[in-house]
mmCIF file of C-alpha atoms and ligand atoms in Angstrom:
data_model
loop_
_atom_site.group_PDB
_atom_site.id
_atom_site.type_symbol
_atom_site.label_atom_id
_atom_site.label_comp_id
_atom_site.label_asym_id
_atom_site.label_seq_id
_atom_site.Cartn_x
_atom_site.Cartn_y
_atom_site.Cartn_z
ATOM 1 C CA MET L 131 33.424 4.443 -86.272
ATOM 2 C CA GLN L 132 30.703 1.881 -85.421
ATOM 3 C CA ARG L 133 28.386 2.498 -82.357
ATOM 4 C CA VAL L 134 27.616 -0.759 -80.573
ATOM 5 C CA TYR L 135 24.339 -1.794 -78.794
ATOM 6 C CA ASN L 136 25.273 -1.032 -75.224
ATOM 7 C CA PHE L 137 23.364 -3.374 -72.623
ATOM 8 C CA SER L 138 25.427 -2.100 -69.766
ATOM 9 C CA ALA L 139 23.632 -1.838 -66.452
ATOM 10 C CA GLY L 140 25.340 1.492 -65.714
ATOM 11 C CA PRO L 141 26.467 3.969 -66.682
ATOM 12 C CA SER L 142 24.460 2.987 -69.839
ATOM 13 C CA THR L 143 23.642 3.852 -73.222
ATOM 14 C CA LEU L 144 22.084 7.379 -74.156
ATOM 15 C CA PRO L 145 20.161 8.571 -76.879
ATOM 16 C CA LEU L 146 22.660 9.128 -80.044
ATOM 17 C CA SER L 147 20.844 12.306 -80.776
ATOM 18 C CA VAL L 148 21.576 13.599 -77.195
ATOM 19 C CA LEU L 149 25.462 12.650 -77.610
ATOM 20 C CA GLU L 150 25.541 14.457 -80.769
ATOM 21 C CA GLU L 151 24.016 17.498 -79.570
ATOM 22 C CA ALA L 152 26.186 17.677 -76.438
ATOM 23 C CA GLN L 153 29.107 17.171 -78.795
ATOM 24 C CA ALA L 154 27.908 19.915 -81.259
ATOM 25 C CA ASN L 155 27.974 22.287 -78.133
ATOM 26 C CA LEU L 156 31.001 20.689 -76.382
ATOM 27 C CA VAL L 157 33.687 23.484 -77.349
ATOM 28 C CA ASN L 158 31.467 26.366 -78.161
ATOM 29 C CA HIS L 159 28.195 26.300 -76.547
ATOM 30 C CA GLU L 160 25.353 27.741 -78.628
ATOM 31 C CA GLY L 161 27.970 30.309 -80.084
ATOM 32 C CA LEU L 162 28.989 31.685 -76.387
ATOM 33 C CA GLY L 163 32.676 30.700 -77.565
ATOM 34 C CA LEU L 164 33.281 28.306 -74.653
ATOM 35 C CA SER L 165 31.867 25.098 -73.095
ATOM 36 C CA ILE L 166 29.187 25.086 -70.662
ATOM 37 C CA MET L 167 31.588 23.160 -68.138
ATOM 38 C CA GLU L 168 33.449 26.252 -68.438
ATOM 39 C CA ASP L 169 30.752 28.740 -67.500
ATOM 40 C CA SER L 170 29.348 30.019 -64.179
ATOM 41 C CA HIS L 171 26.831 28.154 -62.719
ATOM 42 C CA ARG L 172 25.237 31.577 -61.870
ATOM 43 C CA GLY L 173 25.202 32.869 -65.489
ATOM 44 C CA LYS L 174 22.215 33.172 -67.779
ATOM 45 C CA PRO L 175 23.256 30.179 -70.177
ATOM 46 C CA TYR L 176 23.585 27.546 -67.175
ATOM 47 C CA THR L 177 20.516 28.952 -65.359
ATOM 48 C CA ALA L 178 18.599 28.247 -68.551
ATOM 49 C CA ILE L 179 19.732 24.681 -68.694
ATOM 50 C CA HIS L 180 19.138 24.136 -64.692
ATOM 51 C CA GLU L 181 15.511 25.554 -64.925
ATOM 52 C CA GLU L 182 14.650 23.368 -68.084
ATOM 53 C CA ALA L 183 15.793 20.152 -66.712
ATOM 54 C CA LEU L 184 14.013 20.635 -63.436
ATOM 55 C CA GLN L 185 10.978 21.711 -65.424
ATOM 56 C CA ASN L 186 11.198 18.804 -67.589
ATOM 57 C CA LEU L 187 11.322 16.429 -64.871
ATOM 58 C CA ARG L 188 8.343 18.171 -63.245
ATOM 59 C CA ASP L 189 6.444 17.613 -66.375
ATOM 60 C CA LEU L 190 7.199 14.172 -67.272
ATOM 61 C CA LEU L 191 6.652 12.859 -63.854
ATOM 62 C CA GLN L 192 3.771 15.456 -63.145
ATOM 63 C CA VAL L 193 5.339 16.306 -59.824
ATOM 64 C CA PRO L 194 2.678 18.126 -57.569
ATOM 65 C CA ALA L 195 3.629 21.445 -56.073
ATOM 66 C CA THR L 196 3.888 19.742 -52.540
ATOM 67 C CA HIS L 197 7.255 18.308 -53.908
ATOM 68 C CA SER L 198 10.575 19.759 -54.692
ATOM 69 C CA VAL L 199 13.145 18.372 -57.426
ATOM 70 C CA LEU L 200 16.567 18.522 -56.384
ATOM 71 C CA PHE L 201 19.877 18.040 -58.088
ATOM 72 C CA LEU L 202 22.467 16.405 -55.543
ATOM 73 C CA THR L 203 25.834 14.690 -56.002
ATOM 74 C CA GLY L 204 26.982 11.351 -54.257
ATOM 75 C CA GLY L 205 24.847 9.029 -56.119
ATOM 76 C CA ALA L 206 22.057 6.871 -55.057
ATOM 77 C CA SER L 207 24.537 5.428 -52.727
ATOM 78 C CA GLY L 208 24.744 8.904 -50.978
ATOM 79 C CA GLN L 209 20.954 8.955 -50.676
ATOM 80 C CA PHE L 210 21.145 5.695 -48.740
ATOM 81 C CA ALA L 211 22.978 7.757 -45.903
ATOM 82 C CA MET L 212 21.144 11.063 -46.407
ATOM 83 C CA VAL L 213 17.557 9.780 -46.270
ATOM 84 C CA PRO L 214 18.115 8.384 -42.700
ATOM 85 C CA MET L 215 20.011 11.374 -41.860
ATOM 86 C CA ASN L 216 17.275 13.809 -42.482
ATOM 87 C CA LEU L 217 14.154 11.683 -41.809
ATOM 88 C CA LEU L 218 14.968 9.030 -39.186
ATOM 89 C CA GLY L 219 15.139 10.882 -35.527
ATOM 90 C CA PRO L 220 16.515 9.523 -32.484
ATOM 91 C CA ASP L 221 13.093 8.334 -31.236
ATOM 92 C CA ASP L 222 12.094 7.107 -34.728
ATOM 93 C CA VAL L 223 11.816 3.817 -36.321
ATOM 94 C CA ALA L 224 11.964 3.149 -40.241
ATOM 95 C CA ASP L 225 10.514 0.213 -42.063
ATOM 96 C CA TYR L 226 12.556 -1.109 -44.987
ATOM 97 C CA THR L 227 12.061 -4.052 -47.428
ATOM 98 C CA ASN L 228 14.962 -5.923 -48.587
ATOM 99 C CA SER L 229 14.520 -7.085 -52.278
ATOM 100 C CA GLY L 230 18.033 -7.624 -53.089
ATOM 101 C CA ALA L 231 21.623 -6.148 -53.237
ATOM 102 C CA TRP L 232 20.586 -2.494 -53.781
ATOM 103 C CA ALA L 233 17.984 -2.450 -50.737
ATOM 104 C CA SER L 234 20.294 -4.422 -48.673
ATOM 105 C CA LYS L 235 23.107 -1.518 -48.870
ATOM 106 C CA ALA L 236 20.532 1.025 -48.245
ATOM 107 C CA ILE L 237 19.533 -1.008 -44.911
ATOM 108 C CA LYS L 238 23.394 -1.135 -43.999
ATOM 109 C CA GLU L 239 23.443 2.370 -44.063
ATOM 110 C CA ALA L 240 20.362 3.051 -42.174
ATOM 111 C CA ARG L 241 21.381 1.056 -39.418
ATOM 112 C CA ASP L 242 24.149 3.389 -38.723
ATOM 113 C CA VAL L 243 21.954 6.174 -38.267
ATOM 114 C CA GLY L 244 19.127 4.667 -36.387
ATOM 115 C CA ARG L 245 16.576 2.217 -35.746
ATOM 116 C CA VAL L 246 15.365 0.143 -38.583
ATOM 117 C CA HIS L 247 12.652 -2.548 -38.835
ATOM 118 C CA VAL L 248 13.159 -4.927 -41.920
ATOM 119 C CA ILE L 249 9.303 -5.659 -42.624
ATOM 120 C CA ALA L 250 10.250 -8.172 -45.531
ATOM 121 C CA ASP L 251 13.068 -9.851 -46.667
ATOM 122 C CA CYS L 252 13.308 -11.696 -50.079
ATOM 123 C CA GLY L 253 16.557 -10.201 -51.049
ATOM 124 C CA LYS L 254 18.382 -13.683 -51.174
ATOM 125 C CA GLU L 255 15.387 -15.640 -52.780
ATOM 126 C CA ARG L 256 16.073 -17.442 -56.224
ATOM 127 C CA PRO L 257 14.262 -16.831 -58.562
ATOM 128 C CA ALA L 258 14.394 -13.360 -57.495
ATOM 129 C CA ARG L 259 11.213 -10.982 -56.585
ATOM 130 C CA VAL L 260 10.250 -8.277 -54.669
ATOM 131 C CA PRO L 261 8.122 -8.300 -51.488
ATOM 132 C CA TYR L 262 4.520 -9.264 -51.836
ATOM 133 C CA GLU L 263 1.979 -6.394 -50.315
ATOM 134 C CA GLU L 264 0.474 -8.976 -48.018
ATOM 135 C CA GLU L 265 3.925 -9.519 -46.351
ATOM 136 C CA LEU L 266 4.258 -5.950 -45.488
ATOM 137 C CA THR L 267 3.558 -5.561 -41.888
ATOM 138 C CA TYR L 268 4.131 -1.896 -41.009
ATOM 139 C CA THR L 269 5.479 -0.684 -37.659
ATOM 140 C CA GLU L 270 3.084 1.534 -35.904
ATOM 141 C CA GLY L 271 4.197 5.101 -36.488
ATOM 142 C CA ALA L 272 7.173 4.232 -38.725
ATOM 143 C CA ALA L 273 9.080 7.453 -39.881
ATOM 144 C CA TYR L 274 8.818 5.922 -43.469
ATOM 145 C CA LEU L 275 8.983 2.850 -45.568
ATOM 146 C CA HIS L 276 12.020 2.449 -47.944
ATOM 147 C CA LEU L 277 11.738 0.267 -51.076
ATOM 148 C CA THR L 278 14.020 -0.214 -54.087
ATOM 149 C CA SER L 279 11.677 -0.185 -57.110
ATOM 150 C CA ASN L 280 13.928 -2.041 -59.452
ATOM 151 C CA GLU L 281 16.527 -4.436 -58.471
ATOM 152 C CA THR L 282 19.235 -3.829 -61.027
ATOM 153 C CA ILE L 283 21.279 -6.641 -60.331
ATOM 154 C CA SER L 284 18.666 -9.458 -59.745
ATOM 155 C CA GLY L 285 16.216 -8.039 -62.351
ATOM 156 C CA ALA L 286 13.104 -8.054 -59.987
ATOM 157 C CA GLN L 287 10.806 -4.807 -60.112
ATOM 158 C CA TRP L 288 7.841 -3.391 -58.211
ATOM 159 C CA GLN L 289 5.079 -3.533 -60.762
ATOM 160 C CA GLN L 290 2.929 -1.749 -58.359
ATOM 161 C CA PHE L 291 3.560 0.285 -55.025
ATOM 162 C CA PRO L 292 1.935 -0.631 -51.942
ATOM 163 C CA ASP L 293 -0.484 1.620 -50.142
ATOM 164 C CA ALA L 294 1.652 2.331 -46.991
ATOM 165 C CA PRO L 295 0.472 4.147 -44.027
ATOM 166 C CA VAL L 296 3.611 6.095 -43.989
ATOM 167 C CA PRO L 297 5.402 7.921 -46.635
ATOM 168 C CA ILE L 298 7.339 5.726 -49.100
ATOM 169 C CA VAL L 299 10.760 6.362 -49.757
ATOM 170 C CA ALA L 300 11.752 4.795 -53.050
ATOM 171 C CA ASP L 301 15.408 4.052 -54.568
ATOM 172 C CA MET L 302 14.455 4.596 -58.383
ATOM 173 C CA SER L 303 17.696 4.520 -59.867
ATOM 174 C CA SER L 304 17.305 2.033 -62.612
ATOM 175 C CA ASP L 305 13.630 2.605 -63.607
ATOM 176 C CA ILE L 306 12.987 6.278 -62.986
ATOM 177 C CA LEU L 307 11.130 7.764 -66.304
ATOM 178 C CA SER L 308 10.548 4.434 -67.581
ATOM 179 C CA ARG L 309 6.745 4.586 -66.815
ATOM 180 C CA PRO L 310 4.249 6.930 -65.491
ATOM 181 C CA LEU L 311 4.259 7.564 -61.822
ATOM 182 C CA ASP L 312 1.866 9.051 -59.102
ATOM 183 C CA VAL L 313 4.377 10.833 -57.359
ATOM 184 C CA SER L 314 1.925 12.020 -54.787
ATOM 185 C CA LYS L 315 2.070 8.785 -53.164
ATOM 186 C CA PHE L 316 5.825 9.157 -52.288
ATOM 187 C CA GLY L 317 7.538 10.967 -49.541
ATOM 188 C CA LEU L 318 10.702 10.959 -51.349
ATOM 189 C CA ILE L 319 12.328 9.467 -54.637
ATOM 190 C CA TYR L 320 15.888 9.376 -55.321
ATOM 191 C CA ALA L 321 17.955 8.055 -58.573
ATOM 192 C CA GLY L 322 21.535 8.162 -59.507
ATOM 193 C CA ALA L 323 21.168 9.469 -63.215
ATOM 194 C CA GLN L 324 23.407 7.064 -64.947
ATOM 195 C CA LYS L 325 21.055 4.235 -65.532
ATOM 196 C CA ASN L 326 17.817 6.155 -67.153
ATOM 197 C CA LEU L 327 18.640 9.831 -66.801
ATOM 198 C CA GLY L 328 22.122 10.859 -68.229
ATOM 199 C CA PRO L 329 25.931 10.631 -67.245
ATOM 200 C CA ALA L 330 26.898 9.617 -63.973
ATOM 201 C CA GLY L 331 27.528 12.785 -61.478
ATOM 202 C CA VAL L 332 23.865 14.028 -60.631
ATOM 203 C CA THR L 333 21.694 12.580 -58.341
ATOM 204 C CA VAL L 334 17.927 13.454 -58.782
ATOM 205 C CA VAL L 335 15.781 13.747 -55.463
ATOM 206 C CA ILE L 336 12.151 14.429 -55.533
ATOM 207 C CA ILE L 337 10.985 15.243 -51.854
ATOM 208 C CA ARG L 338 7.952 16.272 -50.182
ATOM 209 C CA ASN L 339 8.570 19.483 -48.666
ATOM 210 C CA ASP L 340 7.011 19.026 -45.184
ATOM 211 C CA LEU L 341 9.632 15.915 -44.626
ATOM 212 C CA ALA L 342 12.692 18.236 -44.960
ATOM 213 C CA GLU L 343 11.565 19.875 -41.848
ATOM 214 C CA ARG L 344 12.367 16.880 -40.019
ATOM 215 C CA VAL L 345 16.145 17.225 -39.819
ATOM 216 C CA THR L 346 17.698 18.092 -36.500
ATOM 217 C CA SER L 347 20.732 20.725 -36.242
ATOM 218 C CA ARG L 348 23.277 17.715 -35.651
ATOM 219 C CA VAL L 349 23.036 17.092 -39.637
ATOM 220 C CA PRO L 350 25.777 19.007 -41.315
ATOM 221 C CA ILE L 351 24.251 21.941 -43.594
ATOM 222 C CA ILE L 352 25.368 20.585 -46.747
ATOM 223 C CA TYR L 353 23.404 16.993 -46.100
ATOM 224 C CA ARG L 354 20.255 18.765 -45.221
ATOM 225 C CA TYR L 355 17.672 18.628 -47.967
ATOM 226 C CA GLN L 356 16.321 21.669 -46.670
ATOM 227 C CA THR L 357 19.359 23.668 -47.660
ATOM 228 C CA HIS L 358 19.083 22.621 -51.353
ATOM 229 C CA ILE L 359 15.272 23.026 -51.608
ATOM 230 C CA ALA L 360 16.172 26.718 -50.212
ATOM 231 C CA ASP L 361 18.709 27.292 -52.776
ATOM 232 C CA ASN L 362 17.182 25.659 -55.858
ATOM 233 C CA SER L 363 20.025 23.061 -55.931
ATOM 234 C CA LEU L 364 22.602 25.868 -56.198
ATOM 235 C CA TYR L 365 23.860 26.156 -52.583
ATOM 236 C CA ASN L 366 27.184 24.965 -53.847
ATOM 237 C CA THR L 367 28.344 24.362 -57.425
ATOM 238 C CA PRO L 368 26.122 21.542 -59.065
ATOM 239 C CA PRO L 369 27.551 18.814 -61.565
ATOM 240 C CA CYS L 370 26.778 21.374 -64.392
ATOM 241 C CA PHE L 371 27.589 19.381 -67.503
ATOM 242 C CA PRO L 372 25.757 16.022 -66.334
ATOM 243 C CA ILE L 373 22.774 18.217 -65.698
ATOM 244 C CA TYR L 374 23.109 19.604 -69.363
ATOM 245 C CA VAL L 375 23.024 16.192 -70.670
ATOM 246 C CA LEU L 376 19.999 15.239 -68.353
ATOM 247 C CA MET L 377 18.321 18.166 -69.770
ATOM 248 C CA LEU L 378 18.770 17.158 -73.324
ATOM 249 C CA VAL L 379 17.686 13.480 -72.320
ATOM 250 C CA THR L 380 14.417 14.753 -70.622
ATOM 251 C CA ARG L 381 13.902 17.071 -73.663
ATOM 252 C CA TRP L 382 14.197 13.705 -75.749
ATOM 253 C CA LEU L 383 11.834 12.092 -73.781
ATOM 254 C CA LYS L 384 9.256 14.700 -74.162
ATOM 255 C CA ALA L 385 9.639 14.518 -77.807
ATOM 256 C CA GLN L 386 9.018 10.577 -77.765
ATOM 257 C CA GLY L 387 5.646 11.313 -76.126
ATOM 258 C CA GLY L 388 6.489 11.407 -72.518
ATOM 259 C CA LEU L 389 6.193 8.315 -70.011
ATOM 260 C CA SER L 390 3.144 6.858 -71.217
ATOM 261 C CA ALA L 391 4.729 6.428 -74.693
ATOM 262 C CA MET L 392 8.037 5.388 -73.133
ATOM 263 C CA ALA L 393 6.077 2.594 -70.943
ATOM 264 C CA GLU L 394 4.362 1.249 -74.009
ATOM 265 C CA ILE L 395 7.773 0.937 -75.855
ATOM 266 C CA ASN L 396 9.590 -0.298 -72.851
ATOM 267 C CA ALA L 397 6.775 -3.036 -72.037
ATOM 268 C CA ARG L 398 6.874 -4.081 -75.860
ATOM 269 C CA LYS L 399 10.935 -4.389 -75.726
ATOM 270 C CA ALA L 400 10.715 -6.388 -72.474
ATOM 271 C CA ALA L 401 7.872 -8.827 -73.578
ATOM 272 C CA LYS L 402 9.701 -9.763 -76.862
ATOM 273 C CA LEU L 403 12.950 -10.584 -74.976
ATOM 274 C CA TYR L 404 11.262 -12.546 -72.346
ATOM 275 C CA ALA L 405 9.320 -14.369 -74.919
ATOM 276 C CA ALA L 406 12.497 -15.350 -76.343
ATOM 277 C CA ILE L 407 13.875 -16.387 -73.272
ATOM 278 C CA ASP L 408 10.653 -18.375 -72.309
ATOM 279 C CA ALA L 409 10.622 -20.026 -75.747
ATOM 280 C CA THR L 410 13.487 -22.394 -75.316
ATOM 281 C CA ASP L 411 14.681 -24.273 -72.183
ATOM 282 C CA PHE L 412 18.381 -23.189 -73.344
ATOM 283 C CA TYR L 413 17.667 -19.865 -71.790
ATOM 284 C CA ARG L 414 16.074 -19.386 -68.274
ATOM 285 C CA GLY L 415 14.782 -16.323 -66.503
ATOM 286 C CA THR L 416 16.112 -15.645 -63.027
ATOM 287 C CA ALA L 417 13.302 -13.485 -61.708
ATOM 288 C CA ILE L 418 9.696 -14.613 -61.222
ATOM 289 C CA PRO L 419 7.681 -13.650 -64.042
ATOM 290 C CA ALA L 420 5.182 -11.468 -62.292
ATOM 291 C CA HIS L 421 8.075 -9.164 -60.854
ATOM 292 C CA ARG L 422 10.288 -9.389 -64.009
ATOM 293 C CA SER L 423 12.102 -6.043 -64.655
ATOM 294 C CA THR L 424 11.326 -3.906 -67.860
ATOM 295 C CA MET L 425 14.829 -2.433 -67.440
ATOM 296 C CA ASN L 426 17.326 -5.153 -66.568
ATOM 297 C CA VAL L 427 16.460 -8.767 -68.130
ATOM 298 C CA THR L 428 18.439 -11.506 -66.235
ATOM 299 C CA PHE L 429 18.816 -14.820 -67.673
ATOM 300 C CA ARG L 430 21.193 -17.814 -67.703
ATOM 301 C CA LEU L 431 22.265 -20.226 -70.030
ATOM 302 C CA PRO L 432 22.896 -24.139 -69.444
ATOM 303 C CA SER L 433 26.431 -23.599 -68.117
ATOM 304 C CA GLU L 434 28.893 -20.810 -67.104
ATOM 305 C CA GLU L 435 31.268 -21.790 -70.059
ATOM 306 C CA LEU L 436 28.326 -21.134 -72.466
ATOM 307 C CA GLU L 437 27.601 -17.789 -71.026
ATOM 308 C CA ALA L 438 31.065 -17.040 -71.098
ATOM 309 C CA ALA L 439 30.870 -17.810 -74.778
ATOM 310 C CA PHE L 440 27.669 -15.975 -75.197
ATOM 311 C CA VAL L 441 29.172 -12.689 -73.983
ATOM 312 C CA LYS L 442 32.267 -12.844 -76.134
ATOM 313 C CA ALA L 443 30.394 -13.844 -79.344
ATOM 314 C CA ALA L 444 27.655 -10.955 -78.598
ATOM 315 C CA THR L 445 30.586 -8.671 -78.280
ATOM 316 C CA ALA L 446 32.135 -9.484 -81.700
ATOM 317 C CA ALA L 447 28.618 -8.889 -82.936
ATOM 318 C CA HIS L 448 28.739 -5.343 -81.591
ATOM 319 C CA MET L 449 26.366 -5.894 -78.451
ATOM 320 C CA VAL L 450 28.208 -5.141 -75.413
ATOM 321 C CA GLY L 451 27.720 -5.010 -71.729
ATOM 322 C CA LEU L 452 25.822 -8.318 -71.150
ATOM 323 C CA LYS L 453 27.689 -9.908 -68.447
ATOM 324 C CA GLY L 454 25.499 -10.474 -65.379
ATOM 325 C CA HIS L 455 26.882 -8.566 -62.257
ATOM 326 C CA ARG L 456 29.851 -10.494 -60.599
ATOM 327 C CA SER L 457 27.740 -11.309 -57.557
ATOM 328 C CA VAL L 458 25.040 -13.398 -59.247
ATOM 329 C CA GLY L 459 26.667 -14.322 -62.617
ATOM 330 C CA GLY L 460 24.371 -14.971 -65.708
ATOM 331 C CA ILE L 461 23.395 -12.654 -68.549
ATOM 332 C CA ARG L 462 21.946 -9.219 -68.065
ATOM 333 C CA ALA L 463 20.449 -7.184 -70.691
ATOM 334 C CA SER L 464 19.830 -3.728 -69.647
ATOM 335 C CA ILE L 465 17.154 -1.979 -71.729
ATOM 336 C CA TYR L 466 16.786 1.327 -70.471
ATOM 337 C CA ASN L 467 14.544 4.374 -72.500
ATOM 338 C CA ALA L 468 17.586 5.042 -74.659
ATOM 339 C CA MET L 469 18.120 1.396 -75.968
ATOM 340 C CA PRO L 470 16.606 1.240 -79.453
ATOM 341 C CA GLU L 471 13.874 -1.541 -80.174
ATOM 342 C CA ALA L 472 16.065 -2.528 -83.021
ATOM 343 C CA GLY L 473 18.818 -3.289 -80.503
ATOM 344 C CA VAL L 474 16.611 -5.611 -78.560
ATOM 345 C CA ASP L 475 15.548 -7.305 -81.950
ATOM 346 C CA ALA L 476 19.271 -7.568 -82.706
ATOM 347 C CA LEU L 477 19.909 -9.310 -79.246
ATOM 348 C CA ILE L 478 16.913 -11.945 -79.668
ATOM 349 C CA ASP L 479 18.277 -12.792 -83.539
ATOM 350 C CA PHE L 480 21.628 -13.211 -81.842
ATOM 351 C CA MET L 481 20.187 -15.617 -79.053
ATOM 352 C CA ARG L 482 18.357 -17.813 -81.665
ATOM 353 C CA GLU L 483 21.602 -17.985 -83.688
ATOM 354 C CA PHE L 484 23.595 -18.872 -80.563
ATOM 355 C CA GLU L 485 21.470 -21.360 -79.411
ATOM 356 C CA ALA L 486 21.453 -23.240 -82.771
ATOM 357 C CA ARG L 487 25.047 -23.303 -82.787
ATOM 358 C CA ASN L 488 25.449 -24.267 -79.263
ATOM 359 C CA GLY L 489 22.137 -25.741 -77.915
HETATM 360 C C1 LIG Q 77 23.294 1.715 -59.264
HETATM 361 C C2 LIG Q 77 22.427 1.825 -58.433
HETATM 362 C C3 LIG Q 77 22.655 2.384 -57.172
HETATM 363 C C4 LIG Q 77 24.157 2.906 -56.796
HETATM 364 O O1 LIG Q 77 24.143 3.930 -57.402
HETATM 365 P P1 LIG Q 77 25.405 5.023 -57.210
HETATM 366 O O2 LIG Q 77 24.864 6.331 -58.042
HETATM 367 O O3 LIG Q 77 26.826 4.487 -57.751
HETATM 368 O O4 LIG Q 77 25.588 5.624 -55.971
HETATM 369 C C5 LIG Q 77 21.904 2.302 -56.074
HETATM 370 N N1 LIG Q 77 20.461 1.617 -56.252
HETATM 371 C C6 LIG Q 77 19.911 1.141 -57.474
HETATM 372 C C7 LIG Q 77 18.769 0.530 -57.576
HETATM 373 C C8 LIG Q 77 21.094 1.116 -58.592
HETATM 374 O O5 LIG Q 77 20.642 0.618 -59.623
#
């Protein structure tokens, strides 16, 4: 069986060594005679996994003691609702930035909960971008500022974060752990695991503890951050197996040299792919150069027919998942942490050949 290069946006590629280790332990976890999927979430083996996964995230991101790391379920989409349920009181306003499809879903959900000011809106602009810091006109006393650090669909990414006068809440689903981060700048960070952390099923939340105190008793216990902080993400049964794989992924990241090493590799992979796009008129990038994502590289070909042919020929060459999101079309190469540089090199070679044959 041949493994392909998987450029899918999510669920997405995982390190091969992680898959192999999970496979080796699937039926008989570390000689226990059962799978970690079958064991109590309060038992010793799972407890060790849970604690290491939390600690690895703390180490990689240098999470300060003021913040808790949580494993929840419901995906980033669940956080679109849980954030305002917990942080946006009945007399409050929250500032949101609209940078594209994911930000606008977060806005839609927040509007059902409370008052929302969209203080910058470039979500429909083409080429794609994220808001400029000068555009941000904060609401006096806003409960928080929400932003989407990387728009997975359009391929636009915040290269640096604004100095906001209020806590920043960031959806980092598609670029968490891709670069070092100053967590102290954020009130809350959330990410579904299936892009850059592991398999779908676990959602990581990093929250400044004092913000969790804002919640009112009208919010169901299960949807309060407080509940999960108090019980170390073991209030109810956590998604044990996805957390196990996340633990292996974060262990792998530490072995790669941590986030500064990953940032260097990610920058190099993205730079060579964008250079290949910019080297010809056949390929056209769809985000403004200053806001290009290092994770989701989006581009177009001269026609939709050529784009369809590109995806088909790439698949035949063992490179899959390159079709752009159905809402925007085009091509999207997702090159998360686990995409080896050799995969990017193979894609660039394929792009040159495809242009030579069809350009
Ligand atoms: C994938 C994605 C989501 C949605 O994640 P779910 O886990 O499916 O809810 C939200 N935001 C961003 C930036 C994403 O990439």
